[in-house]
Amino acid sequence: MAYVTIEKPIDHVSLITLNRPERMNAMSFDTVGPLYEAFASVAADNDTHCVILTGAGKGFCAGLDLEDHGVPPNAEGLTMSRIAIRAMEYMSDLVPTMRAMPQPVIAAINGPAYGGGMCLPLGADIRIASSSARFRSAGVTNGLAGTELGVSYLLPRLIGASRAFEMILSGRVIESAEALESGLVSRVVPDEELLPAALALAEQITGWSAHGVAMTKKILWSNLEAGSLTNAIDCENRNQLLVRLTTENLAEAIRARREGRKPDYKD
């Protein structure tokens, strides 16, 4: 059985599914490897303009499989401490890998997202949850640190420091309604409407210039780390000029509006 699947349910949209439902799509090194491969394959696909990430079955991802997580690749002959470092880096690089993809990534969170399974969608650009979705930072509940996969950087920026600290330190379960209210997700829909809602949003995004969307994503992420408003605006200006001067997109958008049709971008 493939632990990760890729489909194209509609034009220009790739659907990546964590496919280990009998373990609530828990992470092991056997599943993370195929997930990296899926990200790389889709990122390199010029016909894919938007990506949806979801889980098979009743859960999004239960985090690390504590019963059978295996060992990271290329660990033969290493000491235990080096294996531990390699394992952590291998898992945590998933989030910057998603960030580096040129296409927007929509996480369609279809049930429990615990531990690393809560952190993973923080690397997506948009998060939509089903009404049955639940979130939990599980590190402290397992006697470990609650900081992993970039959660200490991303979560405070999404929901504010106080709420993020409480969520990570308490290990309590966050229901979908609270996730929406806090800004952890941008929308909550009934379970059966989750994938249709994600596909509809993806289809809307793919109606725009793929180049313009990719450059917008790049700047949105870059400016999360900007040192000042001035730095952020300078970055935006250069990005806008690059797209404006290297494509005919603006002229086509104006023509399309005048002619009452959908733009046909050639970038």
mmCIF file of C-alpha atoms in Angstrom:
data_model
loop_
_atom_site.group_PDB
_atom_site.id
_atom_site.type_symbol
_atom_site.label_atom_id
_atom_site.label_comp_id
_atom_site.label_asym_id
_atom_site.label_seq_id
_atom_site.Cartn_x
_atom_site.Cartn_y
_atom_site.Cartn_z
ATOM 1 C CA MET A 1 0.000 0.000 0.000
ATOM 2 C CA ALA A 2 1.270 3.475 -0.886
ATOM 3 C CA TYR A 3 1.606 5.534 2.289
ATOM 4 C CA VAL A 4 1.242 8.761 0.304
ATOM 5 C CA THR A 5 -0.848 9.186 -2.836
ATOM 6 C CA ILE A 6 -1.028 11.911 -5.480
ATOM 7 C CA GLU A 7 -4.107 12.592 -7.576
ATOM 8 C CA LYS A 8 -5.263 15.361 -9.899
ATOM 9 C CA PRO A 9 -8.973 15.699 -9.121
ATOM 10 C CA ILE A 10 -9.327 18.842 -11.245
ATOM 11 C CA ASP A 11 -7.127 20.684 -13.726
ATOM 12 C CA HIS A 12 -3.957 22.226 -12.280
ATOM 13 C CA VAL A 13 -4.609 20.924 -8.738
ATOM 14 C CA SER A 14 -2.676 18.072 -7.109
ATOM 15 C CA LEU A 15 -4.141 16.299 -4.088
ATOM 16 C CA ILE A 16 -1.574 14.712 -1.746
ATOM 17 C CA THR A 17 -3.092 12.275 0.739
ATOM 18 C CA LEU A 18 -1.430 10.761 3.808
ATOM 19 C CA ASN A 19 -2.588 7.182 3.378
ATOM 20 C CA ARG A 20 -2.118 5.236 6.572
ATOM 21 C CA PRO A 21 -5.651 5.382 7.975
ATOM 22 C CA GLU A 22 -5.285 2.337 10.213
ATOM 23 C CA ARG A 23 -2.723 4.348 12.238
ATOM 24 C CA MET A 24 -4.499 7.715 11.860
ATOM 25 C CA ASN A 25 -1.809 8.596 9.303
ATOM 26 C CA ALA A 26 0.842 8.643 12.024
ATOM 27 C CA MET A 27 4.328 9.620 10.908
ATOM 28 C CA SER A 28 7.046 7.037 10.535
ATOM 29 C CA PHE A 29 10.174 7.207 8.454
ATOM 30 C CA ASP A 30 8.468 4.861 6.007
ATOM 31 C CA THR A 31 5.762 7.486 5.439
ATOM 32 C CA VAL A 32 7.837 10.659 5.640
ATOM 33 C CA GLY A 33 10.115 9.530 2.803
ATOM 34 C CA PRO A 34 7.208 9.151 0.352
ATOM 35 C CA LEU A 35 5.821 12.490 1.546
ATOM 36 C CA TYR A 36 9.082 14.221 0.632
ATOM 37 C CA GLU A 37 8.943 12.483 -2.748
ATOM 38 C CA ALA A 38 5.371 13.658 -3.267
ATOM 39 C CA PHE A 39 6.271 17.244 -2.405
ATOM 40 C CA ALA A 40 9.240 17.154 -4.797
ATOM 41 C CA SER A 41 7.204 15.603 -7.605
ATOM 42 C CA VAL A 42 4.364 18.087 -7.318
ATOM 43 C CA ALA A 43 6.675 21.092 -6.872
ATOM 44 C CA ALA A 44 8.399 20.185 -10.150
ATOM 45 C CA ASP A 45 5.123 19.700 -12.028
ATOM 46 C CA ASN A 46 4.566 22.852 -14.072
ATOM 47 C CA ASP A 47 0.951 21.827 -14.674
ATOM 48 C CA THR A 48 0.210 21.939 -10.930
ATOM 49 C CA HIS A 49 -0.711 25.440 -9.799
ATOM 50 C CA CYS A 50 -2.142 24.592 -6.362
ATOM 51 C CA VAL A 51 -1.735 21.706 -3.908
ATOM 52 C CA ILE A 52 -4.090 20.205 -1.327
ATOM 53 C CA LEU A 53 -2.740 18.107 1.558
ATOM 54 C CA THR A 54 -5.142 15.898 3.507
ATOM 55 C CA GLY A 55 -5.351 12.586 5.354
ATOM 56 C CA ALA A 56 -7.135 9.355 4.509
ATOM 57 C CA GLY A 57 -9.822 8.058 6.833
ATOM 58 C CA LYS A 58 -11.000 9.775 9.993
ATOM 59 C CA GLY A 59 -7.857 11.682 10.910
ATOM 60 C CA PHE A 60 -5.393 14.097 9.378
ATOM 61 C CA CYS A 61 -2.266 12.931 11.198
ATOM 62 C CA ALA A 62 -1.721 11.570 14.709
ATOM 63 C CA GLY A 63 1.888 12.754 14.839
ATOM 64 C CA LEU A 64 4.870 10.467 15.312
ATOM 65 C CA ASP A 65 4.058 6.764 15.434
ATOM 66 C CA LEU A 66 5.299 5.962 18.940
ATOM 67 C CA GLU A 67 4.976 2.213 18.392
ATOM 68 C CA ASP A 68 6.789 1.840 15.074
ATOM 69 C CA HIS A 69 8.490 4.959 13.757
ATOM 70 C CA GLY A 70 11.531 3.145 12.377
ATOM 71 C CA VAL A 71 14.887 4.823 11.749
ATOM 72 C CA PRO A 72 15.846 7.700 9.453
ATOM 73 C CA PRO A 73 17.496 6.964 6.110
ATOM 74 C CA ASN A 74 21.268 6.502 5.883
ATOM 75 C CA ALA A 75 21.631 5.865 9.612
ATOM 76 C CA GLU A 76 23.844 2.787 9.321
ATOM 77 C CA GLY A 77 26.957 2.991 11.472
ATOM 78 C CA LEU A 78 25.964 6.171 13.284
ATOM 79 C CA THR A 79 25.969 6.599 17.046
ATOM 80 C CA MET A 80 22.632 6.952 18.813
ATOM 81 C CA SER A 81 23.110 10.699 19.313
ATOM 82 C CA ARG A 82 23.787 11.234 15.604
ATOM 83 C CA ILE A 83 20.791 9.101 14.659
ATOM 84 C CA ALA A 84 18.620 11.209 16.965
ATOM 85 C CA ILE A 85 19.806 14.457 15.367
ATOM 86 C CA ARG A 86 19.313 13.059 11.872
ATOM 87 C CA ALA A 87 15.824 11.858 12.771
ATOM 88 C CA MET A 88 14.788 15.262 14.123
ATOM 89 C CA GLU A 89 16.179 17.139 11.130
ATOM 90 C CA TYR A 90 14.595 14.711 8.680
ATOM 91 C CA MET A 91 11.160 15.189 10.208
ATOM 92 C CA SER A 92 11.405 18.942 10.764
ATOM 93 C CA ASP A 93 12.523 19.726 7.214
ATOM 94 C CA LEU A 94 8.997 18.872 6.035
ATOM 95 C CA VAL A 95 7.763 22.340 6.984
ATOM 96 C CA PRO A 96 10.389 24.401 5.093
ATOM 97 C CA THR A 97 9.974 21.987 2.174
ATOM 98 C CA MET A 98 6.298 22.942 1.948
ATOM 99 C CA ARG A 99 7.186 26.601 2.266
ATOM 100 C CA ALA A 100 9.663 26.315 -0.624
ATOM 101 C CA MET A 101 7.120 24.821 -3.029
ATOM 102 C CA PRO A 102 6.145 27.357 -5.710
ATOM 103 C CA GLN A 103 2.474 26.427 -5.500
ATOM 104 C CA PRO A 104 0.170 27.446 -2.643
ATOM 105 C CA VAL A 105 -0.523 24.503 -0.335
ATOM 106 C CA ILE A 106 -3.966 24.131 1.231
ATOM 107 C CA ALA A 107 -4.108 21.820 4.256
ATOM 108 C CA ALA A 108 -7.538 20.173 4.397
ATOM 109 C CA ILE A 109 -7.534 18.970 7.996
ATOM 110 C CA ASN A 110 -10.063 16.164 8.213
ATOM 111 C CA GLY A 111 -9.896 15.053 11.838
ATOM 112 C CA PRO A 112 -7.388 14.850 14.685
ATOM 113 C CA ALA A 113 -4.087 16.625 14.046
ATOM 114 C CA TYR A 114 -1.860 15.890 17.022
ATOM 115 C CA GLY A 115 1.810 16.493 17.763
ATOM 116 C CA GLY A 116 3.757 16.619 14.529
ATOM 117 C CA GLY A 117 0.430 16.206 12.767
ATOM 118 C CA MET A 118 -0.609 19.583 14.157
ATOM 119 C CA CYS A 119 2.716 21.161 13.219
ATOM 120 C CA LEU A 120 2.733 19.856 9.644
ATOM 121 C CA PRO A 121 -0.154 22.018 8.351
ATOM 122 C CA LEU A 122 1.522 25.100 9.824
ATOM 123 C CA GLY A 123 3.817 24.816 6.810
ATOM 124 C CA ALA A 124 0.832 25.096 4.483
ATOM 125 C CA ASP A 125 -0.254 28.463 3.162
ATOM 126 C CA ILE A 126 -3.949 28.004 3.983
ATOM 127 C CA ARG A 127 -5.638 25.730 6.525
ATOM 128 C CA ILE A 128 -9.260 24.576 6.230
ATOM 129 C CA ALA A 129 -10.667 22.229 8.879
ATOM 130 C CA SER A 130 -13.600 19.873 9.066
ATOM 131 C CA SER A 131 -15.956 20.282 12.004
ATOM 132 C CA SER A 132 -14.521 17.077 13.504
ATOM 133 C CA ALA A 133 -10.935 18.351 13.339
ATOM 134 C CA ARG A 134 -9.060 18.652 16.626
ATOM 135 C CA PHE A 135 -5.595 19.986 17.345
ATOM 136 C CA ARG A 136 -3.112 19.179 20.073
ATOM 137 C CA SER A 137 0.511 19.960 20.757
ATOM 138 C CA ALA A 138 1.448 16.587 22.188
ATOM 139 C CA GLY A 139 5.114 16.902 23.125
ATOM 140 C CA VAL A 140 4.586 17.738 26.794
ATOM 141 C CA THR A 141 1.966 14.984 27.126
ATOM 142 C CA ASN A 142 4.681 12.473 26.221
ATOM 143 C CA GLY A 143 7.279 13.845 28.623
ATOM 144 C CA LEU A 144 9.091 15.689 25.842
ATOM 145 C CA ALA A 145 9.453 19.290 24.725
ATOM 146 C CA GLY A 146 6.411 20.629 22.917
ATOM 147 C CA THR A 147 8.506 22.478 20.362
ATOM 148 C CA GLU A 148 9.010 20.661 17.059
ATOM 149 C CA LEU A 149 8.729 21.143 13.287
ATOM 150 C CA GLY A 150 8.864 24.922 13.618
ATOM 151 C CA VAL A 151 5.808 25.250 15.869
ATOM 152 C CA SER A 152 7.538 27.689 18.250
ATOM 153 C CA TYR A 153 8.118 30.055 15.326
ATOM 154 C CA LEU A 154 4.931 29.649 13.305
ATOM 155 C CA LEU A 155 2.182 29.165 15.881
ATOM 156 C CA PRO A 156 2.736 32.468 17.771
ATOM 157 C CA ARG A 157 2.642 34.283 14.432
ATOM 158 C CA LEU A 158 -0.664 32.636 13.568
ATOM 159 C CA ILE A 159 -2.587 32.902 16.825
ATOM 160 C CA GLY A 160 -0.516 35.205 19.056
ATOM 161 C CA ALA A 161 2.098 34.390 21.660
ATOM 162 C CA SER A 162 -0.179 33.958 24.683
ATOM 163 C CA ARG A 163 -2.520 31.498 22.989
ATOM 164 C CA ALA A 164 0.366 29.632 21.388
ATOM 165 C CA PHE A 165 2.198 29.299 24.699
ATOM 166 C CA GLU A 166 -0.943 28.013 26.395
ATOM 167 C CA MET A 167 -1.638 25.512 23.641
ATOM 168 C CA ILE A 168 1.912 24.143 23.597
ATOM 169 C CA LEU A 169 2.461 24.116 27.377
ATOM 170 C CA SER A 170 -0.921 22.696 28.383
ATOM 171 C CA GLY A 171 -1.183 20.018 25.720
ATOM 172 C CA ARG A 172 -4.939 20.465 25.726
ATOM 173 C CA VAL A 173 -7.140 19.588 22.769
ATOM 174 C CA ILE A 174 -8.314 22.499 20.615
ATOM 175 C CA GLU A 175 -11.648 21.875 18.917
ATOM 176 C CA SER A 176 -12.320 23.164 15.413
ATOM 177 C CA ALA A 177 -14.458 26.098 16.595
ATOM 178 C CA GLU A 178 -11.647 27.418 18.791
ATOM 179 C CA ALA A 179 -9.133 26.814 16.006
ATOM 180 C CA LEU A 180 -11.216 29.039 13.747
ATOM 181 C CA GLU A 181 -11.747 31.726 16.371
ATOM 182 C CA SER A 182 -8.029 31.864 17.177
ATOM 183 C CA GLY A 183 -6.904 32.051 13.545
ATOM 184 C CA LEU A 184 -5.249 28.636 13.466
ATOM 185 C CA VAL A 185 -7.504 27.811 10.505
ATOM 186 C CA SER A 186 -9.296 30.188 8.151
ATOM 187 C CA ARG A 187 -12.459 28.150 7.715
ATOM 188 C CA VAL A 188 -14.393 25.254 9.286
ATOM 189 C CA VAL A 189 -16.861 23.273 7.190
ATOM 190 C CA PRO A 190 -18.953 20.138 7.757
ATOM 191 C CA ASP A 191 -16.929 16.961 7.359
ATOM 192 C CA GLU A 192 -18.492 16.003 4.035
ATOM 193 C CA GLU A 193 -17.825 19.468 2.595
ATOM 194 C CA LEU A 194 -14.116 19.644 3.426
ATOM 195 C CA LEU A 195 -12.618 18.361 0.189
ATOM 196 C CA PRO A 196 -15.158 20.165 -2.033
ATOM 197 C CA ALA A 197 -14.379 23.408 -0.177
ATOM 198 C CA ALA A 198 -10.631 22.901 -0.585
ATOM 199 C CA LEU A 199 -11.048 22.087 -4.276
ATOM 200 C CA ALA A 200 -13.224 25.147 -4.851
ATOM 201 C CA LEU A 201 -10.614 27.387 -3.220
ATOM 202 C CA ALA A 202 -7.815 25.729 -5.190
ATOM 203 C CA GLU A 203 -9.761 26.206 -8.417
ATOM 204 C CA GLN A 204 -10.196 29.893 -7.619
ATOM 205 C CA ILE A 205 -6.452 30.279 -7.031
ATOM 206 C CA THR A 206 -5.573 28.464 -10.265
ATOM 207 C CA GLY A 207 -7.654 30.987 -12.180
ATOM 208 C CA TRP A 208 -4.962 33.596 -11.585
ATOM 209 C CA SER A 209 -1.478 33.862 -13.037
ATOM 210 C CA ALA A 210 0.593 30.925 -11.782
ATOM 211 C CA HIS A 211 3.693 33.124 -11.798
ATOM 212 C CA GLY A 212 1.968 35.947 -9.947
ATOM 213 C CA VAL A 213 0.610 33.542 -7.337
ATOM 214 C CA ALA A 214 4.002 31.869 -6.851
ATOM 215 C CA MET A 215 5.764 35.202 -6.382
ATOM 216 C CA THR A 216 3.056 36.344 -3.975
ATOM 217 C CA LYS A 217 3.527 33.223 -1.854
ATOM 218 C CA LYS A 218 7.284 33.774 -1.806
ATOM 219 C CA ILE A 219 6.958 37.327 -0.510
ATOM 220 C CA LEU A 220 4.265 36.497 2.039
ATOM 221 C CA TRP A 221 6.581 33.933 3.621
ATOM 222 C CA SER A 222 9.700 36.096 3.305
ATOM 223 C CA ASN A 223 8.028 39.013 5.026
ATOM 224 C CA LEU A 224 7.099 36.901 8.032
ATOM 225 C CA GLU A 225 10.812 37.245 8.754
ATOM 226 C CA ALA A 226 11.224 40.865 7.641
ATOM 227 C CA GLY A 227 13.063 43.031 10.143
ATOM 228 C CA SER A 228 10.891 46.094 9.609
ATOM 229 C CA LEU A 229 7.966 47.520 7.653
ATOM 230 C CA THR A 230 10.439 49.303 5.378
ATOM 231 C CA ASN A 231 12.233 46.056 4.580
ATOM 232 C CA ALA A 232 8.924 44.350 3.860
ATOM 233 C CA ILE A 233 7.774 47.114 1.501
ATOM 234 C CA ASP A 234 11.115 47.136 -0.326
ATOM 235 C CA CYS A 235 10.763 43.397 -0.870
ATOM 236 C CA GLU A 236 7.184 43.806 -2.103
ATOM 237 C CA ASN A 237 8.187 46.573 -4.522
ATOM 238 C CA ARG A 238 10.946 44.546 -6.147
ATOM 239 C CA ASN A 239 8.705 41.519 -6.409
ATOM 240 C CA GLN A 240 5.911 43.541 -8.032
ATOM 241 C CA LEU A 241 8.300 45.125 -10.520
ATOM 242 C CA LEU A 242 9.710 41.725 -11.449
ATOM 243 C CA VAL A 243 6.283 40.323 -12.300
ATOM 244 C CA ARG A 244 5.136 43.557 -13.973
ATOM 245 C CA LEU A 245 8.175 43.927 -16.235
ATOM 246 C CA THR A 246 8.676 40.276 -17.192
ATOM 247 C CA THR A 247 5.090 39.321 -18.101
ATOM 248 C CA GLU A 248 2.139 40.677 -20.089
ATOM 249 C CA ASN A 249 -0.214 39.796 -17.245
ATOM 250 C CA LEU A 250 -1.437 43.287 -16.414
ATOM 251 C CA ALA A 251 -2.272 44.112 -20.030
ATOM 252 C CA GLU A 252 -4.115 40.802 -20.375
ATOM 253 C CA ALA A 253 -6.068 41.407 -17.159
ATOM 254 C CA ILE A 254 -7.184 44.811 -18.459
ATOM 255 C CA ARG A 255 -8.177 43.369 -21.850
ATOM 256 C CA ALA A 256 -10.106 40.534 -20.205
ATOM 257 C CA ARG A 257 -12.092 42.934 -18.032
ATOM 258 C CA ARG A 258 -12.951 45.121 -21.008
ATOM 259 C CA GLU A 259 -14.037 42.087 -23.040
ATOM 260 C CA GLY A 260 -15.947 40.461 -20.193
ATOM 261 C CA ARG A 261 -13.943 37.228 -20.209
ATOM 262 C CA LYS A 262 -11.565 35.266 -18.003
ATOM 263 C CA PRO A 263 -7.892 36.285 -18.340
ATOM 264 C CA ASP A 264 -5.649 33.935 -20.313
ATOM 265 C CA TYR A 265 -2.253 34.383 -18.728
ATOM 266 C CA LYS A 266 0.737 33.093 -20.719
ATOM 267 C CA ASP A 267 3.369 33.057 -18.008
#
